[in-house]
Coordinates of C-alpha atoms and ligand atoms in Angstrom, one line a residue:
X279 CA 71.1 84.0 44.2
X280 CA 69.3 87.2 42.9
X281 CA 65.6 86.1 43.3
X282 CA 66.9 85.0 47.2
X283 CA 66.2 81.4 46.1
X284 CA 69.2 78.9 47.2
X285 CA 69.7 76.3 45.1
X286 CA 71.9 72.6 45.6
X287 CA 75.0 73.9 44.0
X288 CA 75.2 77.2 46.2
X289 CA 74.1 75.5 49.2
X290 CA 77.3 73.1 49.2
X291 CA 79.6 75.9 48.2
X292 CA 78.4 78.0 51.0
X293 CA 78.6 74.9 53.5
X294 CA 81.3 72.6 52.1
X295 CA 84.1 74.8 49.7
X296 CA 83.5 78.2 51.8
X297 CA 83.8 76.7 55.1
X298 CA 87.1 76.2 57.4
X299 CA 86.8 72.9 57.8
X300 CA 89.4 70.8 59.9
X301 CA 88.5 67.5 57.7
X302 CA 89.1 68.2 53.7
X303 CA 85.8 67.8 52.0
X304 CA 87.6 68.5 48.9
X305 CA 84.7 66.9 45.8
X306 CA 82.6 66.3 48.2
X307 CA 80.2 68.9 46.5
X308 CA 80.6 67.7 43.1
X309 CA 80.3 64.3 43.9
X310 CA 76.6 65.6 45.2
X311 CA 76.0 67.4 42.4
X312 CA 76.5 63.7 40.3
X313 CA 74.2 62.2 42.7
X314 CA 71.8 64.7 42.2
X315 CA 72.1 64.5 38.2
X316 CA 71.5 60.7 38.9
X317 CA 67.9 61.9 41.0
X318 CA 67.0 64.2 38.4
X319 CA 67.0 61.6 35.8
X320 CA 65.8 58.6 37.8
X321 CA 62.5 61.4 38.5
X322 CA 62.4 61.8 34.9
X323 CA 62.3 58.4 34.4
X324 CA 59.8 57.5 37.1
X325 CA 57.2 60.6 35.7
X326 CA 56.6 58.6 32.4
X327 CA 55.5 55.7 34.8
X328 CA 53.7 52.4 32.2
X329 CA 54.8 54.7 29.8
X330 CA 58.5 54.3 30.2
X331 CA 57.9 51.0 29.4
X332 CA 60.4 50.1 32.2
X333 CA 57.6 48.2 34.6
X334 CA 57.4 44.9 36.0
X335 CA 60.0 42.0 37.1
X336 CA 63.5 42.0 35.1
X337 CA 63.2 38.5 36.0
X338 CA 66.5 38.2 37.6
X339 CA 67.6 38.0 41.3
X340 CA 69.6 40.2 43.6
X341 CA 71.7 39.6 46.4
X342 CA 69.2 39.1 48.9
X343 CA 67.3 36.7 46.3
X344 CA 64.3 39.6 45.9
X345 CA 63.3 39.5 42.5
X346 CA 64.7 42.8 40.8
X347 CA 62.2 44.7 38.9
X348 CA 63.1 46.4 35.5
X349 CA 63.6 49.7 37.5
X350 CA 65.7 48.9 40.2
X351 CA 68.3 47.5 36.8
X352 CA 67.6 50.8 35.0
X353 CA 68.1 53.2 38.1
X354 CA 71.0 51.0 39.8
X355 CA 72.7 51.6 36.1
X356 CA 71.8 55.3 36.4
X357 CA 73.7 55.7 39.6
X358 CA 76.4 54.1 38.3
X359 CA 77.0 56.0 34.8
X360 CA 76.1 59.2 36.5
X361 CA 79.0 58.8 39.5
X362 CA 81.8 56.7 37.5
X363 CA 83.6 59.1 35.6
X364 CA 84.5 62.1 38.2
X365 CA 87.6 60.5 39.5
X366 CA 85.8 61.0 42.9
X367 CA 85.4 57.8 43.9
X368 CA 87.0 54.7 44.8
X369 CA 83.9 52.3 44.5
X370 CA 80.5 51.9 45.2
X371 CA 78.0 49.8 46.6
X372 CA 74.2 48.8 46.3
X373 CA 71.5 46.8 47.0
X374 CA 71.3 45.9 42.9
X375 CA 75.2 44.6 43.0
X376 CA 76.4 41.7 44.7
X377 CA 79.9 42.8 45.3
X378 CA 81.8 46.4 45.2
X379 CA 81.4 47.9 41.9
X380 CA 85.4 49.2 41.1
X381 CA 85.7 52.0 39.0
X382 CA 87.1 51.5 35.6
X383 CA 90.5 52.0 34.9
X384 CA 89.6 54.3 31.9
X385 CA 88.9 57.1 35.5
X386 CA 91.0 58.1 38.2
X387 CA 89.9 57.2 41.4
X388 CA 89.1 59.2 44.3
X389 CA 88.7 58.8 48.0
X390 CA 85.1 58.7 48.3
X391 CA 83.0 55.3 49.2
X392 CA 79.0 55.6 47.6
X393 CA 76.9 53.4 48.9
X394 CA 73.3 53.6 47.2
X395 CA 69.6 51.8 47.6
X396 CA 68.6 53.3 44.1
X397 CA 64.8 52.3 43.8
X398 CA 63.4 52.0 47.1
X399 CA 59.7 50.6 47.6
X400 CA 59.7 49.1 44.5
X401 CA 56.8 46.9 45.0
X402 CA 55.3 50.7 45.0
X403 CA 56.0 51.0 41.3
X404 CA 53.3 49.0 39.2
X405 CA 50.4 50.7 41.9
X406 CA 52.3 53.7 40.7
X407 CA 52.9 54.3 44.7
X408 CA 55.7 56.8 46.6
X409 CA 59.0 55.7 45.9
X410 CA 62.6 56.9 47.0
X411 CA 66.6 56.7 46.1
X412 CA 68.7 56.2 49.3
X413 CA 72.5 56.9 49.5
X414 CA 75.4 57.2 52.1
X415 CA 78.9 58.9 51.9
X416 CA 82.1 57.4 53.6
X417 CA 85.7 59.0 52.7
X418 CA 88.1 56.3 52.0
X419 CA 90.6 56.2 55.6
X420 CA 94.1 55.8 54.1
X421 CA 95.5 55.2 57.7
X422 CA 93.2 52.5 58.0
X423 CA 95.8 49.2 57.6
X424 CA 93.7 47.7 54.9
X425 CA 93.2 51.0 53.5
X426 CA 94.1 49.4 49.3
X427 CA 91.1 46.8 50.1
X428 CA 87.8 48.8 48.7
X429 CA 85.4 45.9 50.3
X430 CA 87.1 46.5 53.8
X431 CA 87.2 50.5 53.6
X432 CA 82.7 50.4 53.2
X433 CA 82.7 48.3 56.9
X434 CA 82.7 51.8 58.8
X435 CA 80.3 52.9 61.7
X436 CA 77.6 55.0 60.5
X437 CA 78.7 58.1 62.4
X438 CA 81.6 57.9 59.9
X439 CA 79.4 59.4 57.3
X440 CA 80.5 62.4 55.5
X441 CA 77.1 63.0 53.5
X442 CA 74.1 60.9 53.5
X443 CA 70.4 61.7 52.2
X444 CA 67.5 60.1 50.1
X445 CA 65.5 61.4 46.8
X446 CA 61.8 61.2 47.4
X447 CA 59.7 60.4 44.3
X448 CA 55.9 61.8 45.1
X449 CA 54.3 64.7 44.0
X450 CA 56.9 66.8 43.6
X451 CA 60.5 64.9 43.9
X452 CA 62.3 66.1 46.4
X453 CA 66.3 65.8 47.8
X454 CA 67.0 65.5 51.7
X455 CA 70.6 66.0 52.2
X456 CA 73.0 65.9 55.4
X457 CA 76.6 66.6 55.3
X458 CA 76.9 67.1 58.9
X459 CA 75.6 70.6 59.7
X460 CA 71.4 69.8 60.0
X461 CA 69.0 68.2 57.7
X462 CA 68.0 70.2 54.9
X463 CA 65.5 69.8 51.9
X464 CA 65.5 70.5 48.5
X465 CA 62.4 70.5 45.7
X466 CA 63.2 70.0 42.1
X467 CA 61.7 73.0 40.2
X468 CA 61.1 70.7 37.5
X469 CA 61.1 73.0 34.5
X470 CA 64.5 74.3 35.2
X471 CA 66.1 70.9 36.6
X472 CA 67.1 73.3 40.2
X473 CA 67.1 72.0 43.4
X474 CA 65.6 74.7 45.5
X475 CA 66.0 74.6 49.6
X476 CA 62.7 74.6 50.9
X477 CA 63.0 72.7 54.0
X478 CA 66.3 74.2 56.2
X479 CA 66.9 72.8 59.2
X480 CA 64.5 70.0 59.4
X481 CA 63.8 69.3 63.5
X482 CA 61.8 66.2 64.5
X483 CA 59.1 67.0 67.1
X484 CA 60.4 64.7 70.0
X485 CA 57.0 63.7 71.1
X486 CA 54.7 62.1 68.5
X487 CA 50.9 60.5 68.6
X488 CA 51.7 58.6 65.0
X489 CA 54.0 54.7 64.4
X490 CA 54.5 52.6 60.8
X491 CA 55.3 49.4 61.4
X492 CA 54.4 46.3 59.3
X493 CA 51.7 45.0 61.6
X494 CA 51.2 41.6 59.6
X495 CA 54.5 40.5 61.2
X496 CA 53.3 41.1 65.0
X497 CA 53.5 37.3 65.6
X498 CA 57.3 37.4 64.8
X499 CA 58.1 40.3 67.0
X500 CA 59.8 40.4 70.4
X501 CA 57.9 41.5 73.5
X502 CA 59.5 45.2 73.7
X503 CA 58.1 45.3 70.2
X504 CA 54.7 44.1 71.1
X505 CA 54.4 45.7 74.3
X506 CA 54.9 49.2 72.7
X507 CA 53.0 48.7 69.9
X508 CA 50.0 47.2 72.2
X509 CA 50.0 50.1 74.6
X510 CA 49.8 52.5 71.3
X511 CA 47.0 50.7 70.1
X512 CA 44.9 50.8 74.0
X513 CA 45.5 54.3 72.8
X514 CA 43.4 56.8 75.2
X515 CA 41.8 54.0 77.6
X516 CA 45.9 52.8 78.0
X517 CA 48.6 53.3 79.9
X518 CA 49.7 55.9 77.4
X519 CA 46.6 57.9 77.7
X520 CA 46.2 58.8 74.1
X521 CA 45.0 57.9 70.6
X522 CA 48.0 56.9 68.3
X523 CA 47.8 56.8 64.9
X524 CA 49.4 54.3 62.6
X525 CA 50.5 54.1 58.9
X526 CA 52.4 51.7 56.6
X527 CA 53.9 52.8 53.0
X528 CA 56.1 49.5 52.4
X529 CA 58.9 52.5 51.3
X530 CA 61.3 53.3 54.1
X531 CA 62.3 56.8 52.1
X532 CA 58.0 57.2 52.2
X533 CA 58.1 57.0 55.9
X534 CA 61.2 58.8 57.1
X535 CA 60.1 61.9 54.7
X536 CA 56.9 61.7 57.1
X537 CA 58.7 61.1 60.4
X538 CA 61.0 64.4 59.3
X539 CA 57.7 66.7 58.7
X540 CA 55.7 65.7 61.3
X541 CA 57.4 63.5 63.6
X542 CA 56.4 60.0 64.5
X543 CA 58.4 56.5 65.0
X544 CA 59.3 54.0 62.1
X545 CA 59.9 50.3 63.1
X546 CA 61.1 47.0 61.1
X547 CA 62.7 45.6 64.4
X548 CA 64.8 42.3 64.8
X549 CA 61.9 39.1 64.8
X550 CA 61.8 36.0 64.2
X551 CA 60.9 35.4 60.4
X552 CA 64.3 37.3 59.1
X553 CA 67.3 35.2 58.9
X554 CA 69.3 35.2 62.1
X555 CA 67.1 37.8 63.5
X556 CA 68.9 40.5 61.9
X557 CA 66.5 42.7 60.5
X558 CA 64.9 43.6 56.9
X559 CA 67.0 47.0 56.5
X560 CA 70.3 46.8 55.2
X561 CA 73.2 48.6 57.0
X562 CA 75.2 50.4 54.6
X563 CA 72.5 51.7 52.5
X564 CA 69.3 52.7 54.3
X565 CA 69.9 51.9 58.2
X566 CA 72.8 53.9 58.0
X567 CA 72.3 57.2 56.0
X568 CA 68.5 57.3 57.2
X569 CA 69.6 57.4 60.9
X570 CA 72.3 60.1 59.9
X571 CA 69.4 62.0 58.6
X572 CA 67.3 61.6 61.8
X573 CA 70.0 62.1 64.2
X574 CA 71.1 65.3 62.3
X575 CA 67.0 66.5 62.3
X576 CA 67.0 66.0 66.8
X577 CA 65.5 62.4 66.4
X578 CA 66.8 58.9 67.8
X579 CA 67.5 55.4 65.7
X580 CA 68.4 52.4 67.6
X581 CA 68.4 48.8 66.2
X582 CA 66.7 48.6 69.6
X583 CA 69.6 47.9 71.9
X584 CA 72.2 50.2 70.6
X585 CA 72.7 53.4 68.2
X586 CA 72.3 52.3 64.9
X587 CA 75.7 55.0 63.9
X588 CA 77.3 53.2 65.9
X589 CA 76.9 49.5 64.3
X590 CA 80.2 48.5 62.8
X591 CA 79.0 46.4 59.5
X592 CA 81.0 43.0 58.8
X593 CA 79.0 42.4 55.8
X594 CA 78.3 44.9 52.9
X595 CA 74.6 43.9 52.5
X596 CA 74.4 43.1 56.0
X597 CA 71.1 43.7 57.6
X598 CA 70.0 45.4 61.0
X599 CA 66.8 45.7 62.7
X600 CA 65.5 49.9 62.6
X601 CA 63.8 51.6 65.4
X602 CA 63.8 55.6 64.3
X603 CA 62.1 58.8 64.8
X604 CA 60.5 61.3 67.8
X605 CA 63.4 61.4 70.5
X606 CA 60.9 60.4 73.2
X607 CA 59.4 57.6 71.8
X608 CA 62.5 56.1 70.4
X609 CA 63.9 56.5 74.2
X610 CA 60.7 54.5 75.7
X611 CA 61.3 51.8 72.9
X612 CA 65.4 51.4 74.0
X613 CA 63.9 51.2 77.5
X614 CA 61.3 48.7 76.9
X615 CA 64.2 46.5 75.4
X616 CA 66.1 47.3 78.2
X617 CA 63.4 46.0 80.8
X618 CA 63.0 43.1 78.4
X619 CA 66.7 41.8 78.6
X620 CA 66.5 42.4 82.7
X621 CA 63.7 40.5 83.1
X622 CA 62.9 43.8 84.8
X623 CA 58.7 44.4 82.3
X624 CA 57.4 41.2 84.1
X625 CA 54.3 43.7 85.6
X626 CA 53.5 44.9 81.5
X627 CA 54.3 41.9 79.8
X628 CA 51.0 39.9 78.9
X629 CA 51.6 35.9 79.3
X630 CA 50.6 35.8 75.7
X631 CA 53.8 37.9 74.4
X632 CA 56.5 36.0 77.0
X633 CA 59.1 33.3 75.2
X634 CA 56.8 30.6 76.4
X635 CA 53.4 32.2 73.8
X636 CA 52.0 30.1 71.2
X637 CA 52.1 33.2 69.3
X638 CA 56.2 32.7 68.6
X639 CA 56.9 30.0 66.0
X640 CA 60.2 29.0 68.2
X641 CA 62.2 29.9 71.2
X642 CA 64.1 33.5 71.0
X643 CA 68.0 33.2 71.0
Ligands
AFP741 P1 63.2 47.6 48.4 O1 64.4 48.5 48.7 O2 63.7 46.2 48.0 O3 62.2 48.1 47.5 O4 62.5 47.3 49.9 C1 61.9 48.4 50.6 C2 62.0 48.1 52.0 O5 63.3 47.6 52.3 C3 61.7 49.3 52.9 O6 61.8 50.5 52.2 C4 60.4 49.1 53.5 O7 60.3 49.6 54.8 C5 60.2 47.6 53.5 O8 61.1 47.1 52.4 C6 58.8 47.2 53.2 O9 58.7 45.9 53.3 P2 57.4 45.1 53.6 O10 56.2 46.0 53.4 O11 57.4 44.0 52.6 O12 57.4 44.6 55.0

């Protein structure tokens, strides 16, 4: 660009269409640019906050039977009317729809697979509170047997991505985009409806003094859980021989933005209050394209025992515990879990965090 500014558009021509690329990431960029269109007016939405007059509860339930506010409806719908039409996809997926949304047959299809948390943190919106879209890209695998079944062809590992990234709604809204080559951040310059790079190359410092977890839920986590979190907390006078700081946004976009600027670790791990211990976080849409974004920044996200990239979903809203962030600390976490499942952290583990506590509700599995 003449003023030396890069915007969205030129940054995916210069990495995706200019590029020798031994996979065809023919659309790809377009299909960005729609979900970018989709960011833009979702912002533009969320700016006129009570005045919008899109707050509260839509009064409905979604698959997960959370109550959908009027927003998650209205930007779910945005998504959707904003990525339809391109004949660059062959369905799509969110947290808002309970199965594969197919594209109409007034479109022609495409080989791409968008899977899409469009409002999340919405319990953020009526305290008028950081909020954030999350989305993933998979390219449909016509060798794949059951390549005609769109359903089957979203249950890919994570490190079959082909673009993931997240819109942040604070301040100033802001895009944070992977397609494989780093982890790179865009502002939207408001006035002109651009998406300038601001942020190239994000890195993660590996070591970090700073965790979010939802502390409220300590009595339902697992001892590796508890043990790090309780050694963080001893801070200085611990084991770990400094202060740590913690924070909690109740927006998983809100916290990852934070872990990718100044490092840190982000946990809603497996416990025992979420059905069949699986997690809060669903796969397709935030565990997977948020750990993309970390791996692709230097950091680490592990569901605790094993990469999260590497989780082959059998569900499309299934869920999955999330451990992410600073290399190191994510590293000490996998090893405390480790320990934990050798019955190798008897010397750390306090008799009041063991299977046998009063402080678990019933026996681990
Ligand atoms: P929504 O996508 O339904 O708004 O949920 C947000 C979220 O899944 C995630 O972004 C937060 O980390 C988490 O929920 C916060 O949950 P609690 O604060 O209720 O534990």
């Amino acid at each position: 660009m003449q003023d030396g500014r890069t915007t969205l558009s030129k940054f995916l021509i210069d990495t995706l269409d200019r590029q020798p690329s031994t996979v065809s990431t023919s659309g790809l960029s377009a299909l960005l640019v729609d979900v970018a269109a989709s960011i833009k007016t979702i912002s533009a939405a969320l700016t006129k906050g009570a005045l919008g007059g899109h707050y509260g509860s839509a009064h409905t339930v979604n698959t997960h039977g959370e109550e959908q506010k009027t927003l998650d409806i209205v930007t779910n719908d945005i998504f959707v009317q904003h990525c339809e039409w391109d004949g660059l996809l062959a369905g799509m997926v969110s947290e808002e729809m309970d199965d594969v949304y197919a594209i109409p047959a007034a479109y022609p299809r495409g080989d791409y697979l968008l899977a899409f948390d469009p409002l999340d943190g919405s319990s953020n919106i009526d305290i008028n509170g950081v909020v954030g879209s999350i989305f993933s890209v998979l390219r449909v695998n016509r060798d794949a047997p059951d390549a005609a079944s769109v359903d089957t062809a979203f249950l890919r590992a994570g490190h079959e991505q082909v673009a993931a990234g997240y819109a942040i709604y604070g301040p100033a809204t802001m895009l944070v985009l992977s397609v494989g080559n780093g982890t790179h951040g865009f502002t939207l310059e408001r006035d002109v409806g651009n998406f300038v790079l601001t942020h190239s190359d994000i890195r993660i410092p590996e070591d970090s003094g700073e965790f979010a977890i939802n502390a409220s839920n300590e009595r339902f986590w697992e001892p590796p859980v508890r043990r790090y979190v309780q050694e963080c907390k001893d801070g200085r006078s611990g084991c770990r021989a400094r202060d740590f700081n913690m924070r909690w946004i109740a927006s998983m976009v809100a916290e990852v933005h934070r872990i990718l600027m100044r490092g840190g670790v982000f946990m809603y791990p497996r416990d025992f209050k979420t059905p069949e211990m699986e997690g809060r976080l669903r796969l397709l849409y935030e565990a997977s394209p948020m750990s993309f974004l970390i791996e692709q920044a230097g950091g680490c996200a592990i569901t605790g025992r094993e990469r999260i990239l590497d989780v082959v979903p059998e569900r499309l809203h299934q869920r999955v515990p999330v451990i992410l962030g600073s290399k190191n600390e994510v590293v000490r976490i996998r090893r405390y879990h480790d320990e934990y499942d050798r019955g190798a952290d008897k010397p750390y583990t306090s008799p009041l965090f063991n299977e046998r506590s009063l402080f678990l509700p019933e026996a681990p599995v």
